[in-house]
PDB file as gemmi writes it, atoms N, CA and C in Angstrom:
CRYST1    1.000    1.000    1.000  90.00  90.00  90.00 P 1                      
ATOM      1  N   UNK A   1      -4.935 -16.871 -13.967  1.00  0.00           N  
ATOM      2  CA  UNK A   1      -5.190 -15.651 -13.196  1.00  0.00           C  
ATOM      3  C   UNK A   1      -4.191 -14.576 -13.620  1.00  0.00           C  
ATOM      4  N   UNK A   2      -4.688 -13.407 -13.867  1.00  0.00           N  
ATOM      5  CA  UNK A   2      -3.793 -12.324 -14.251  1.00  0.00           C  
ATOM      6  C   UNK A   2      -2.938 -11.916 -13.052  1.00  0.00           C  
ATOM      7  N   UNK A   3      -1.835 -11.281 -13.335  1.00  0.00           N  
ATOM      8  CA  UNK A   3      -0.941 -10.863 -12.261  1.00  0.00           C  
ATOM      9  C   UNK A   3      -1.406  -9.521 -11.708  1.00  0.00           C  
ATOM     10  N   UNK A   4      -2.071  -9.581 -10.567  1.00  0.00           N  
ATOM     11  CA  UNK A   4      -2.632  -8.355  -9.996  1.00  0.00           C  
ATOM     12  C   UNK A   4      -1.552  -7.377  -9.561  1.00  0.00           C  
ATOM     13  N   UNK A   5      -0.377  -7.877  -9.235  1.00  0.00           N  
ATOM     14  CA  UNK A   5       0.726  -6.994  -8.833  1.00  0.00           C  
ATOM     15  C   UNK A   5       1.193  -6.176 -10.033  1.00  0.00           C  
ATOM     16  N   UNK A   6       1.451  -6.855 -11.149  1.00  0.00           N  
ATOM     17  CA  UNK A   6       1.904  -6.147 -12.354  1.00  0.00           C  
ATOM     18  C   UNK A   6       0.851  -5.181 -12.865  1.00  0.00           C  
ATOM     19  N   UNK A   7      -0.409  -5.613 -12.873  1.00  0.00           N  
ATOM     20  CA  UNK A   7      -1.490  -4.747 -13.356  1.00  0.00           C  
ATOM     21  C   UNK A   7      -1.623  -3.501 -12.486  1.00  0.00           C  
ATOM     22  N   UNK A   8      -1.570  -3.682 -11.168  1.00  0.00           N  
ATOM     23  CA  UNK A   8      -1.684  -2.544 -10.264  1.00  0.00           C  
ATOM     24  C   UNK A   8      -0.539  -1.561 -10.477  1.00  0.00           C  
ATOM     25  N   UNK A   9       0.685  -2.078 -10.538  1.00  0.00           N  
ATOM     26  CA  UNK A   9       1.845  -1.196 -10.683  1.00  0.00           C  
ATOM     27  C   UNK A   9       1.854  -0.471 -12.025  1.00  0.00           C  
ATOM     28  N   UNK A  10       1.445  -1.157 -13.085  1.00  0.00           N  
ATOM     29  CA  UNK A  10       1.405  -0.518 -14.403  1.00  0.00           C  
ATOM     30  C   UNK A  10       0.355   0.594 -14.425  1.00  0.00           C  
ATOM     31  N   UNK A  11      -0.812   0.320 -13.890  1.00  0.00           N  
ATOM     32  CA  UNK A  11      -1.865   1.324 -13.857  1.00  0.00           C  
ATOM     33  C   UNK A  11      -1.456   2.520 -12.991  1.00  0.00           C  
ATOM     34  N   UNK A  12      -0.902   2.216 -11.820  1.00  0.00           N  
ATOM     35  CA  UNK A  12      -0.487   3.275 -10.895  1.00  0.00           C  
ATOM     36  C   UNK A  12       0.567   4.181 -11.542  1.00  0.00           C  
ATOM     37  N   UNK A  13       1.567   3.582 -12.181  1.00  0.00           N  
ATOM     38  CA  UNK A  13       2.626   4.360 -12.831  1.00  0.00           C  
ATOM     39  C   UNK A  13       2.064   5.213 -13.966  1.00  0.00           C  
ATOM     40  N   UNK A  14       1.201   4.605 -14.790  1.00  0.00           N  
ATOM     41  CA  UNK A  14       0.604   5.334 -15.920  1.00  0.00           C  
ATOM     42  C   UNK A  14      -0.203   6.536 -15.433  1.00  0.00           C  
ATOM     43  N   UNK A  15      -1.024   6.316 -14.441  1.00  0.00           N  
ATOM     44  CA  UNK A  15      -1.885   7.401 -13.972  1.00  0.00           C  
ATOM     45  C   UNK A  15      -1.103   8.452 -13.181  1.00  0.00           C  
ATOM     46  N   UNK A  16      -0.103   8.026 -12.418  1.00  0.00           N  
ATOM     47  CA  UNK A  16       0.737   9.009 -11.727  1.00  0.00           C  
ATOM     48  C   UNK A  16       1.437   9.911 -12.730  1.00  0.00           C  
ATOM     49  N   UNK A  17       1.934   9.320 -13.825  1.00  0.00           N  
ATOM     50  CA  UNK A  17       2.575  10.126 -14.866  1.00  0.00           C  
ATOM     51  C   UNK A  17       1.601  11.153 -15.443  1.00  0.00           C  
ATOM     52  N   UNK A  18       0.385  10.731 -15.682  1.00  0.00           N  
ATOM     53  CA  UNK A  18      -0.616  11.656 -16.235  1.00  0.00           C  
ATOM     54  C   UNK A  18      -0.949  12.762 -15.238  1.00  0.00           C  
ATOM     55  N   UNK A  19      -1.103  12.387 -13.989  1.00  0.00           N  
ATOM     56  CA  UNK A  19      -1.420  13.377 -12.952  1.00  0.00           C  
ATOM     57  C   UNK A  19      -0.287  14.388 -12.821  1.00  0.00           C  
ATOM     58  N   UNK A  20       0.950  13.893 -12.767  1.00  0.00           N  
ATOM     59  CA  UNK A  20       2.098  14.784 -12.591  1.00  0.00           C  
ATOM     60  C   UNK A  20       2.370  15.627 -13.835  1.00  0.00           C  
ATOM     61  N   UNK A  21       1.932  15.162 -15.000  1.00  0.00           N  
ATOM     62  CA  UNK A  21       2.106  15.925 -16.236  1.00  0.00           C  
ATOM     63  C   UNK A  21       1.303  17.225 -16.220  1.00  0.00           C  
ATOM     64  N   UNK A  22       0.287  17.285 -15.374  1.00  0.00           N  
ATOM     65  CA  UNK A  22      -0.485  18.524 -15.250  1.00  0.00           C  
ATOM     66  C   UNK A  22       0.324  19.638 -14.594  1.00  0.00           C  
ATOM     67  N   UNK A  23       1.433  19.255 -13.975  1.00  0.00           N  
ATOM     68  CA  UNK A  23       2.345  20.204 -13.358  1.00  0.00           C  
ATOM     69  C   UNK A  23       1.655  21.075 -12.301  1.00  0.00           C  
ATOM     70  N   UNK A  24       0.789  20.447 -11.514  1.00  0.00           N  
ATOM     71  CA  UNK A  24       0.087  21.153 -10.450  1.00  0.00           C  
ATOM     72  C   UNK A  24       0.966  21.156  -9.202  1.00  0.00           C  
ATOM     73  N   UNK A  25       1.319  22.339  -8.749  1.00  0.00           N  
ATOM     74  CA  UNK A  25       2.249  22.479  -7.630  1.00  0.00           C  
ATOM     75  C   UNK A  25       1.730  21.797  -6.361  1.00  0.00           C  
ATOM     76  N   UNK A  26       0.446  21.914  -6.092  1.00  0.00           N  
ATOM     77  CA  UNK A  26      -0.129  21.322  -4.883  1.00  0.00           C  
ATOM     78  C   UNK A  26      -0.018  19.801  -4.935  1.00  0.00           C  
ATOM     79  N   UNK A  27      -0.418  19.221  -6.054  1.00  0.00           N  
ATOM     80  CA  UNK A  27      -0.358  17.762  -6.193  1.00  0.00           C  
ATOM     81  C   UNK A  27       1.088  17.271  -6.103  1.00  0.00           C  
ATOM     82  N   UNK A  28       2.003  17.977  -6.768  1.00  0.00           N  
ATOM     83  CA  UNK A  28       3.418  17.569  -6.701  1.00  0.00           C  
ATOM     84  C   UNK A  28       3.942  17.619  -5.271  1.00  0.00           C  
ATOM     85  N   UNK A  29       3.540  18.630  -4.529  1.00  0.00           N  
ATOM     86  CA  UNK A  29       3.983  18.743  -3.135  1.00  0.00           C  
ATOM     87  C   UNK A  29       3.396  17.631  -2.276  1.00  0.00           C  
ATOM     88  N   UNK A  30       2.137  17.262  -2.531  1.00  0.00           N  
ATOM     89  CA  UNK A  30       1.526  16.168  -1.778  1.00  0.00           C  
ATOM     90  C   UNK A  30       2.252  14.858  -2.084  1.00  0.00           C  
ATOM     91  N   UNK A  31       2.549  14.602  -3.354  1.00  0.00           N  
ATOM     92  CA  UNK A  31       3.285  13.388  -3.720  1.00  0.00           C  
ATOM     93  C   UNK A  31       4.649  13.375  -3.029  1.00  0.00           C  
ATOM     94  N   UNK A  32       5.330  14.523  -3.024  1.00  0.00           N  
ATOM     95  CA  UNK A  32       6.645  14.622  -2.401  1.00  0.00           C  
ATOM     96  C   UNK A  32       6.561  14.414  -0.896  1.00  0.00           C  
ATOM     97  N   UNK A  33       5.567  15.009  -0.269  1.00  0.00           N  
ATOM     98  CA  UNK A  33       5.369  14.849   1.169  1.00  0.00           C  
ATOM     99  C   UNK A  33       5.128  13.388   1.513  1.00  0.00           C  
ATOM    100  N   UNK A  34       4.297  12.729   0.723  1.00  0.00           N  
ATOM    101  CA  UNK A  34       4.003  11.316   0.941  1.00  0.00           C  
ATOM    102  C   UNK A  34       5.286  10.483   0.847  1.00  0.00           C  
ATOM    103  N   UNK A  35       6.088  10.738  -0.158  1.00  0.00           N  
ATOM    104  CA  UNK A  35       7.351  10.004  -0.324  1.00  0.00           C  
ATOM    105  C   UNK A  35       8.274  10.230   0.863  1.00  0.00           C  
ATOM    106  N   UNK A  36       8.445  11.482   1.247  1.00  0.00           N  
ATOM    107  CA  UNK A  36       9.374  11.804   2.332  1.00  0.00           C  
ATOM    108  C   UNK A  36       8.888  11.351   3.699  1.00  0.00           C  
ATOM    109  N   UNK A  37       7.593  11.290   3.899  1.00  0.00           N  
ATOM    110  CA  UNK A  37       7.046  10.875   5.199  1.00  0.00           C  
ATOM    111  C   UNK A  37       7.429   9.440   5.539  1.00  0.00           C  
ATOM    112  N   UNK A  38       7.640   8.607   4.534  1.00  0.00           N  
ATOM    113  CA  UNK A  38       7.946   7.203   4.774  1.00  0.00           C  
ATOM    114  C   UNK A  38       9.444   6.895   4.759  1.00  0.00           C  
ATOM    115  N   UNK A  39      10.281   7.936   4.686  1.00  0.00           N  
ATOM    116  CA  UNK A  39      11.727   7.733   4.814  1.00  0.00           C  
ATOM    117  C   UNK A  39      12.080   7.441   6.269  1.00  0.00           C  
ATOM    118  N   UNK A  40      13.248   6.848   6.481  1.00  0.00           N  
ATOM    119  CA  UNK A  40      13.736   6.589   7.839  1.00  0.00           C  
ATOM    120  C   UNK A  40      13.741   7.882   8.637  1.00  0.00           C  
ATOM    121  N   UNK A  41      13.398   7.783   9.877  1.00  0.00           N  
ATOM    122  CA  UNK A  41      13.407   8.922  10.793  1.00  0.00           C  
ATOM    123  C   UNK A  41      13.468   8.371  12.200  1.00  0.00           C  
ATOM    124  N   UNK A  42      12.740   8.973  13.117  1.00  0.00           N  
ATOM    125  CA  UNK A  42      12.666   8.435  14.473  1.00  0.00           C  
ATOM    126  C   UNK A  42      12.065   7.024  14.435  1.00  0.00           C  
ATOM    127  N   UNK A  43      11.166   6.794  13.463  1.00  0.00           N  
ATOM    128  CA  UNK A  43      10.624   5.452  13.239  1.00  0.00           C  
ATOM    129  C   UNK A  43      11.308   4.847  12.022  1.00  0.00           C  
ATOM    130  N   UNK A  44      11.564   3.548  12.088  1.00  0.00           N  
ATOM    131  CA  UNK A  44      12.180   2.902  10.929  1.00  0.00           C  
ATOM    132  C   UNK A  44      11.138   2.689   9.824  1.00  0.00           C  
ATOM    133  N   UNK A  45      11.633   2.380   8.635  1.00  0.00           N  
ATOM    134  CA  UNK A  45      10.775   2.246   7.461  1.00  0.00           C  
ATOM    135  C   UNK A  45       9.729   1.145   7.652  1.00  0.00           C  
ATOM    136  N   UNK A  46      10.112   0.038   8.268  1.00  0.00           N  
ATOM    137  CA  UNK A  46       9.160  -1.060   8.481  1.00  0.00           C  
ATOM    138  C   UNK A  46       7.981  -0.608   9.340  1.00  0.00           C  
ATOM    139  N   UNK A  47       8.265   0.100  10.405  1.00  0.00           N  
ATOM    140  CA  UNK A  47       7.207   0.583  11.286  1.00  0.00           C  
ATOM    141  C   UNK A  47       6.302   1.562  10.547  1.00  0.00           C  
ATOM    142  N   UNK A  48       6.902   2.469   9.789  1.00  0.00           N  
ATOM    143  CA  UNK A  48       6.110   3.444   9.047  1.00  0.00           C  
ATOM    144  C   UNK A  48       5.226   2.760   8.015  1.00  0.00           C  
ATOM    145  N   UNK A  49       5.726   1.735   7.363  1.00  0.00           N  
ATOM    146  CA  UNK A  49       4.919   1.021   6.374  1.00  0.00           C  
ATOM    147  C   UNK A  49       3.765   0.287   7.033  1.00  0.00           C  
ATOM    148  N   UNK A  50       4.005  -0.296   8.207  1.00  0.00           N  
ATOM    149  CA  UNK A  50       2.909  -0.949   8.927  1.00  0.00           C  
ATOM    150  C   UNK A  50       1.858   0.073   9.350  1.00  0.00           C  
ATOM    151  N   UNK A  51       2.301   1.251   9.775  1.00  0.00           N  
ATOM    152  CA  UNK A  51       1.364   2.320  10.125  1.00  0.00           C  
ATOM    153  C   UNK A  51       0.545   2.739   8.904  1.00  0.00           C  
ATOM    154  N   UNK A  52       1.220   2.882   7.782  1.00  0.00           N  
ATOM    155  CA  UNK A  52       0.529   3.229   6.544  1.00  0.00           C  
ATOM    156  C   UNK A  52      -0.470   2.158   6.139  1.00  0.00           C  
ATOM    157  N   UNK A  53      -0.083   0.898   6.309  1.00  0.00           N  
ATOM    158  CA  UNK A  53      -0.968  -0.216   5.984  1.00  0.00           C  
ATOM    159  C   UNK A  53      -2.213  -0.203   6.867  1.00  0.00           C  
ATOM    160  N   UNK A  54      -2.014  -0.019   8.161  1.00  0.00           N  
ATOM    161  CA  UNK A  54      -3.144   0.005   9.086  1.00  0.00           C  
ATOM    162  C   UNK A  54      -4.081   1.178   8.760  1.00  0.00           C  
ATOM    163  N   UNK A  55      -3.523   2.361   8.582  1.00  0.00           N  
ATOM    164  CA  UNK A  55      -4.353   3.534   8.280  1.00  0.00           C  
ATOM    165  C   UNK A  55      -5.104   3.332   6.963  1.00  0.00           C  
ATOM    166  N   UNK A  56      -4.427   2.803   5.963  1.00  0.00           N  
ATOM    167  CA  UNK A  56      -5.058   2.592   4.660  1.00  0.00           C  
ATOM    168  C   UNK A  56      -6.181   1.570   4.734  1.00  0.00           C  
ATOM    169  N   UNK A  57      -5.980   0.538   5.540  1.00  0.00           N  
ATOM    170  CA  UNK A  57      -7.013  -0.487   5.687  1.00  0.00           C  
ATOM    171  C   UNK A  57      -8.227   0.082   6.412  1.00  0.00           C  
ATOM    172  N   UNK A  58      -7.983   0.791   7.499  1.00  0.00           N  
ATOM    173  CA  UNK A  58      -9.090   1.387   8.251  1.00  0.00           C  
ATOM    174  C   UNK A  58      -9.853   2.386   7.380  1.00  0.00           C  
ATOM    175  N   UNK A  59      -9.129   3.126   6.550  1.00  0.00           N  
ATOM    176  CA  UNK A  59      -9.773   4.089   5.658  1.00  0.00           C  
ATOM    177  C   UNK A  59     -10.359   3.429   4.407  1.00  0.00           C  
ATOM    178  N   UNK A  60     -10.118   2.134   4.241  1.00  0.00           N  
ATOM    179  CA  UNK A  60     -10.675   1.318   3.163  1.00  0.00           C  
ATOM    180  C   UNK A  60     -10.233   1.785   1.776  1.00  0.00           C  
ATOM    181  N   UNK A  61      -8.942   2.079   1.661  1.00  0.00           N  
ATOM    182  CA  UNK A  61      -8.363   2.471   0.373  1.00  0.00           C  
ATOM    183  C   UNK A  61      -7.582   1.286  -0.190  1.00  0.00           C  
ATOM    184  N   UNK A  62      -8.212   0.526  -1.074  1.00  0.00           N  
ATOM    185  CA  UNK A  62      -7.553  -0.671  -1.611  1.00  0.00           C  
ATOM    186  C   UNK A  62      -6.243  -0.362  -2.332  1.00  0.00           C  
ATOM    187  N   UNK A  63      -6.206   0.728  -3.102  1.00  0.00           N  
ATOM    188  CA  UNK A  63      -4.950   1.081  -3.779  1.00  0.00           C  
ATOM    189  C   UNK A  63      -3.843   1.346  -2.761  1.00  0.00           C  
ATOM    190  N   UNK A  64      -4.174   2.054  -1.703  1.00  0.00           N  
ATOM    191  CA  UNK A  64      -3.180   2.353  -0.664  1.00  0.00           C  
ATOM    192  C   UNK A  64      -2.739   1.084   0.052  1.00  0.00           C  
ATOM    193  N   UNK A  65      -3.699   0.199   0.317  1.00  0.00           N  
ATOM    194  CA  UNK A  65      -3.369  -1.080   0.959  1.00  0.00           C  
ATOM    195  C   UNK A  65      -2.384  -1.851   0.086  1.00  0.00           C  
ATOM    196  N   UNK A  66      -2.656  -1.936  -1.212  1.00  0.00           N  
ATOM    197  CA  UNK A  66      -1.753  -2.648  -2.128  1.00  0.00           C  
ATOM    198  C   UNK A  66      -0.363  -2.012  -2.122  1.00  0.00           C  
ATOM    199  N   UNK A  67      -0.329  -0.697  -2.201  1.00  0.00           N  
ATOM    200  CA  UNK A  67       0.955   0.003  -2.204  1.00  0.00           C  
ATOM    201  C   UNK A  67       1.757  -0.325  -0.942  1.00  0.00           C  
ATOM    202  N   UNK A  68       1.120  -0.237   0.222  1.00  0.00           N  
ATOM    203  CA  UNK A  68       1.836  -0.486   1.473  1.00  0.00           C  
ATOM    204  C   UNK A  68       2.168  -1.964   1.647  1.00  0.00           C  
ATOM    205  N   UNK A  69       1.303  -2.851   1.182  1.00  0.00           N  
ATOM    206  CA  UNK A  69       1.635  -4.279   1.234  1.00  0.00           C  
ATOM    207  C   UNK A  69       2.895  -4.563   0.433  1.00  0.00           C  
ATOM    208  N   UNK A  70       2.965  -4.002  -0.758  1.00  0.00           N  
ATOM    209  CA  UNK A  70       4.136  -4.253  -1.602  1.00  0.00           C  
ATOM    210  C   UNK A  70       5.403  -3.689  -0.959  1.00  0.00           C  
ATOM    211  N   UNK A  71       5.302  -2.514  -0.376  1.00  0.00           N  
ATOM    212  CA  UNK A  71       6.473  -1.937   0.282  1.00  0.00           C  
ATOM    213  C   UNK A  71       6.842  -2.741   1.524  1.00  0.00           C  
ATOM    214  N   UNK A  72       5.840  -3.191   2.276  1.00  0.00           N  
ATOM    215  CA  UNK A  72       6.104  -4.069   3.429  1.00  0.00           C  
ATOM    216  C   UNK A  72       6.856  -5.316   2.980  1.00  0.00           C  
ATOM    217  N   UNK A  73       6.431  -5.882   1.881  1.00  0.00           N  
ATOM    218  CA  UNK A  73       7.079  -7.073   1.329  1.00  0.00           C  
ATOM    219  C   UNK A  73       8.527  -6.765   0.944  1.00  0.00           C  
ATOM    220  N   UNK A  74       8.722  -5.650   0.262  1.00  0.00           N  
ATOM    221  CA  UNK A  74      10.063  -5.279  -0.209  1.00  0.00           C  
ATOM    222  C   UNK A  74      11.028  -4.957   0.927  1.00  0.00           C  
ATOM    223  N   UNK A  75      10.529  -4.399   2.044  1.00  0.00           N  
ATOM    224  CA  UNK A  75      11.429  -4.068   3.154  1.00  0.00           C  
ATOM    225  C   UNK A  75      11.642  -5.257   4.099  1.00  0.00           C  
ATOM    226  N   UNK A  76      11.034  -6.403   3.756  1.00  0.00           N  
ATOM    227  CA  UNK A  76      11.329  -7.621   4.490  1.00  0.00           C  
ATOM    228  C   UNK A  76      10.413  -7.956   5.656  1.00  0.00           C  
ATOM    229  N   UNK A  77       9.256  -7.337   5.717  1.00  0.00           N  
ATOM    230  CA  UNK A  77       8.318  -7.716   6.768  1.00  0.00           C  
ATOM    231  C   UNK A  77       7.759  -9.106   6.473  1.00  0.00           C  
ATOM    232  N   UNK A  78       7.532  -9.864   7.492  1.00  0.00           N  
ATOM    233  CA  UNK A  78       7.021 -11.228   7.324  1.00  0.00           C  
ATOM    234  C   UNK A  78       5.505 -11.215   7.177  1.00  0.00           C  
ATOM    235  N   UNK A  79       4.982 -12.324   6.672  1.00  0.00           N  
ATOM    236  CA  UNK A  79       3.536 -12.468   6.568  1.00  0.00           C  
ATOM    237  C   UNK A  79       2.895 -12.366   7.951  1.00  0.00           C  
ATOM    238  N   UNK A  80       3.542 -12.918   8.948  1.00  0.00           N  
ATOM    239  CA  UNK A  80       3.011 -12.868  10.315  1.00  0.00           C  
ATOM    240  C   UNK A  80       2.920 -11.429  10.816  1.00  0.00           C  
ATOM    241  N   UNK A  81       3.946 -10.622  10.545  1.00  0.00           N  
ATOM    242  CA  UNK A  81       3.924  -9.215  10.969  1.00  0.00           C  
ATOM    243  C   UNK A  81       2.808  -8.451  10.261  1.00  0.00           C  
ATOM    244  N   UNK A  82       2.685  -8.676   8.963  1.00  0.00           N  
ATOM    245  CA  UNK A  82       1.656  -7.995   8.180  1.00  0.00           C  
ATOM    246  C   UNK A  82       0.266  -8.458   8.627  1.00  0.00           C  
ATOM    247  N   UNK A  83       0.110  -9.752   8.854  1.00  0.00           N  
ATOM    248  CA  UNK A  83      -1.182 -10.281   9.299  1.00  0.00           C  
ATOM    249  C   UNK A  83      -1.585  -9.696  10.649  1.00  0.00           C  
ATOM    250  N   UNK A  84      -0.614  -9.526  11.531  1.00  0.00           N  
ATOM    251  CA  UNK A  84      -0.924  -8.937  12.835  1.00  0.00           C  
ATOM    252  C   UNK A  84      -1.358  -7.479  12.689  1.00  0.00           C  
ATOM    253  N   UNK A  85      -0.692  -6.752  11.819  1.00  0.00           N  
ATOM    254  CA  UNK A  85      -1.082  -5.356  11.572  1.00  0.00           C  
ATOM    255  C   UNK A  85      -2.477  -5.294  10.955  1.00  0.00           C  
ATOM    256  N   UNK A  86      -2.767  -6.202  10.021  1.00  0.00           N  
ATOM    257  CA  UNK A  86      -4.088  -6.234   9.403  1.00  0.00           C  
ATOM    258  C   UNK A  86      -5.164  -6.618  10.417  1.00  0.00           C  
ATOM    259  N   UNK A  87      -4.803  -7.442  11.385  1.00  0.00           N  
ATOM    260  CA  UNK A  87      -5.754  -7.794  12.442  1.00  0.00           C  
ATOM    261  C   UNK A  87      -6.098  -6.557  13.277  1.00  0.00           C  
ATOM    262  N   UNK A  88      -5.087  -5.745  13.567  1.00  0.00           N  
ATOM    263  CA  UNK A  88      -5.329  -4.493  14.306  1.00  0.00           C  
ATOM    264  C   UNK A  88      -6.229  -3.582  13.466  1.00  0.00           C  
ATOM    265  N   UNK A  89      -5.967  -3.533  12.160  1.00  0.00           N  
ATOM    266  CA  UNK A  89      -6.799  -2.724  11.263  1.00  0.00           C  
ATOM    267  C   UNK A  89      -8.261  -3.148  11.341  1.00  0.00           C  
ATOM    268  N   UNK A  90      -8.474  -4.437  11.356  1.00  0.00           N  
ATOM    269  CA  UNK A  90      -9.836  -4.959  11.398  1.00  0.00           C  
ATOM    270  C   UNK A  90     -10.487  -4.658  12.740  1.00  0.00           C  
ATOM    271  N   UNK A  91      -9.719  -4.774  13.805  1.00  0.00           N  
ATOM    272  CA  UNK A  91     -10.237  -4.436  15.125  1.00  0.00           C  
ATOM    273  C   UNK A  91     -10.663  -2.970  15.180  1.00  0.00           C  
ATOM    274  N   UNK A  92      -9.797  -2.087  14.715  1.00  0.00           N  
ATOM    275  CA  UNK A  92     -10.071  -0.648  14.757  1.00  0.00           C  
ATOM    276  C   UNK A  92     -11.171  -0.269  13.763  1.00  0.00           C  
ATOM    277  N   UNK A  93     -11.104  -0.822  12.565  1.00  0.00           N  
ATOM    278  CA  UNK A  93     -12.041  -0.444  11.516  1.00  0.00           C  
ATOM    279  C   UNK A  93     -13.386  -1.131  11.592  1.00  0.00           C  
ATOM    280  N   UNK A  94     -13.445  -2.275  12.244  1.00  0.00           N  
ATOM    281  CA  UNK A  94     -14.692  -3.016  12.353  1.00  0.00           C  
ATOM    282  C   UNK A  94     -14.916  -3.950  11.178  1.00  0.00           C  
ATOM    283  N   UNK A  95     -16.050  -4.591  11.194  1.00  0.00           N  
ATOM    284  CA  UNK A  95     -16.321  -5.625  10.197  1.00  0.00           C  
ATOM    285  C   UNK A  95     -16.412  -5.085   8.773  1.00  0.00           C  
ATOM    286  N   UNK A  96     -16.640  -3.788   8.603  1.00  0.00           N  
ATOM    287  CA  UNK A  96     -16.691  -3.220   7.255  1.00  0.00           C  
ATOM    288  C   UNK A  96     -15.331  -3.333   6.550  1.00  0.00           C  
ATOM    289  N   UNK A  97     -14.275  -3.563   7.317  1.00  0.00           N  
ATOM    290  CA  UNK A  97     -12.922  -3.686   6.771  1.00  0.00           C  
ATOM    291  C   UNK A  97     -12.665  -5.097   6.215  1.00  0.00           C  
ATOM    292  N   UNK A  98     -13.484  -6.060   6.570  1.00  0.00           N  
ATOM    293  CA  UNK A  98     -13.223  -7.452   6.185  1.00  0.00           C  
ATOM    294  C   UNK A  98     -13.063  -7.650   4.670  1.00  0.00           C  
ATOM    295  N   UNK A  99     -13.876  -7.032   3.808  1.00  0.00           N  
ATOM    296  CA  UNK A  99     -13.625  -7.196   2.369  1.00  0.00           C  
ATOM    297  C   UNK A  99     -12.229  -6.702   1.954  1.00  0.00           C  
ATOM    298  N   UNK A 100     -11.756  -5.655   2.580  1.00  0.00           N  
ATOM    299  CA  UNK A 100     -10.425  -5.120   2.274  1.00  0.00           C  
ATOM    300  C   UNK A 100      -9.348  -6.065   2.816  1.00  0.00           C  
ATOM    301  N   UNK A 101      -9.648  -6.692   3.936  1.00  0.00           N  
ATOM    302  CA  UNK A 101      -8.746  -7.704   4.508  1.00  0.00           C  
ATOM    303  C   UNK A 101      -8.606  -8.876   3.535  1.00  0.00           C  
ATOM    304  N   UNK A 102      -9.697  -9.306   2.938  1.00  0.00           N  
ATOM    305  CA  UNK A 102      -9.647 -10.395   1.951  1.00  0.00           C  
ATOM    306  C   UNK A 102      -8.750 -10.023   0.773  1.00  0.00           C  
ATOM    307  N   UNK A 103      -8.970  -8.813   0.246  1.00  0.00           N  
ATOM    308  CA  UNK A 103      -8.168  -8.383  -0.902  1.00  0.00           C  
ATOM    309  C   UNK A 103      -6.703  -8.198  -0.522  1.00  0.00           C  
ATOM    310  N   UNK A 104      -6.446  -7.786   0.706  1.00  0.00           N  
ATOM    311  CA  UNK A 104      -5.064  -7.640   1.175  1.00  0.00           C  
ATOM    312  C   UNK A 104      -4.372  -9.000   1.212  1.00  0.00           C  
ATOM    313  N   UNK A 105      -5.051  -9.998   1.710  1.00  0.00           N  
ATOM    314  CA  UNK A 105      -4.456 -11.343   1.749  1.00  0.00           C  
ATOM    315  C   UNK A 105      -4.225 -11.877   0.333  1.00  0.00           C  
ATOM    316  N   UNK A 106      -5.155 -11.613  -0.560  1.00  0.00           N  
ATOM    317  CA  UNK A 106      -4.990 -12.035  -1.950  1.00  0.00           C  
ATOM    318  C   UNK A 106      -3.764 -11.357  -2.573  1.00  0.00           C  
ATOM    319  N   UNK A 107      -3.591 -10.068  -2.298  1.00  0.00           N  
ATOM    320  CA  UNK A 107      -2.469  -9.325  -2.873  1.00  0.00           C  
ATOM    321  C   UNK A 107      -1.140  -9.791  -2.284  1.00  0.00           C  
ATOM    322  N   UNK A 108      -1.102 -10.054  -0.982  1.00  0.00           N  
ATOM    323  CA  UNK A 108       0.129 -10.555  -0.350  1.00  0.00           C  
ATOM    324  C   UNK A 108       0.509 -11.891  -0.973  1.00  0.00           C  
ATOM    325  N   UNK A 109      -0.486 -12.749  -1.181  1.00  0.00           N  
ATOM    326  CA  UNK A 109      -0.228 -14.044  -1.823  1.00  0.00           C  
ATOM    327  C   UNK A 109       0.360 -13.856  -3.213  1.00  0.00           C  
ATOM    328  N   UNK A 110      -0.168 -12.882  -3.964  1.00  0.00           N  
ATOM    329  CA  UNK A 110       0.370 -12.590  -5.296  1.00  0.00           C  
ATOM    330  C   UNK A 110       1.800 -12.097  -5.218  1.00  0.00           C  
ATOM    331  N   UNK A 111       2.120 -11.299  -4.209  1.00  0.00           N  
ATOM    332  CA  UNK A 111       3.493 -10.838  -4.018  1.00  0.00           C  
ATOM    333  C   UNK A 111       4.426 -12.016  -3.751  1.00  0.00           C  
ATOM    334  N   UNK A 112       3.994 -12.923  -2.902  1.00  0.00           N  
ATOM    335  CA  UNK A 112       4.811 -14.104  -2.590  1.00  0.00           C  
ATOM    336  C   UNK A 112       4.995 -14.997  -3.815  1.00  0.00           C  
ATOM    337  N   UNK A 113       3.988 -15.090  -4.638  1.00  0.00           N  
ATOM    338  CA  UNK A 113       4.038 -15.990  -5.812  1.00  0.00           C  
ATOM    339  C   UNK A 113       4.808 -15.422  -6.987  1.00  0.00           C  
ATOM    340  N   UNK A 114       5.147 -14.151  -6.959  1.00  0.00           N  
ATOM    341  CA  UNK A 114       5.886 -13.576  -8.081  1.00  0.00           C  
ATOM    342  C   UNK A 114       7.375 -13.883  -8.007  1.00  0.00           C  
ATOM    343  N   UNK A 115       7.857 -14.316  -6.866  1.00  0.00           N  
ATOM    344  CA  UNK A 115       9.305 -14.634  -6.716  1.00  0.00           C  
ATOM    345  C   UNK A 115       9.649 -15.969  -7.328  1.00  0.00           C  
TER     346      UNK A 115                                                      
END                                                                             
């Protein structure tokens, strides 16, 4: 099985570089806003990442789900915490979210297996 974590990160980095090379002020500001929104503030980083994960799952953005799963993993959230957040996502998003839930569990497993 190919390493879905490495493939995702390589593709994301390559395409982000290409997008940012266009030097579009609006896109650069959106990227910057996204980065800064997840910094520590009134809410800690773990909470913000779980919020991002839930919103991304409900909106059915697999790339966003992968990004937030990886950050959740890196900031030390447990599988149980992530699973509970994904359960809320499924409740809010409905059964149409289930395919994204499957891919999220597959990606979390890949994150755990890379160590």
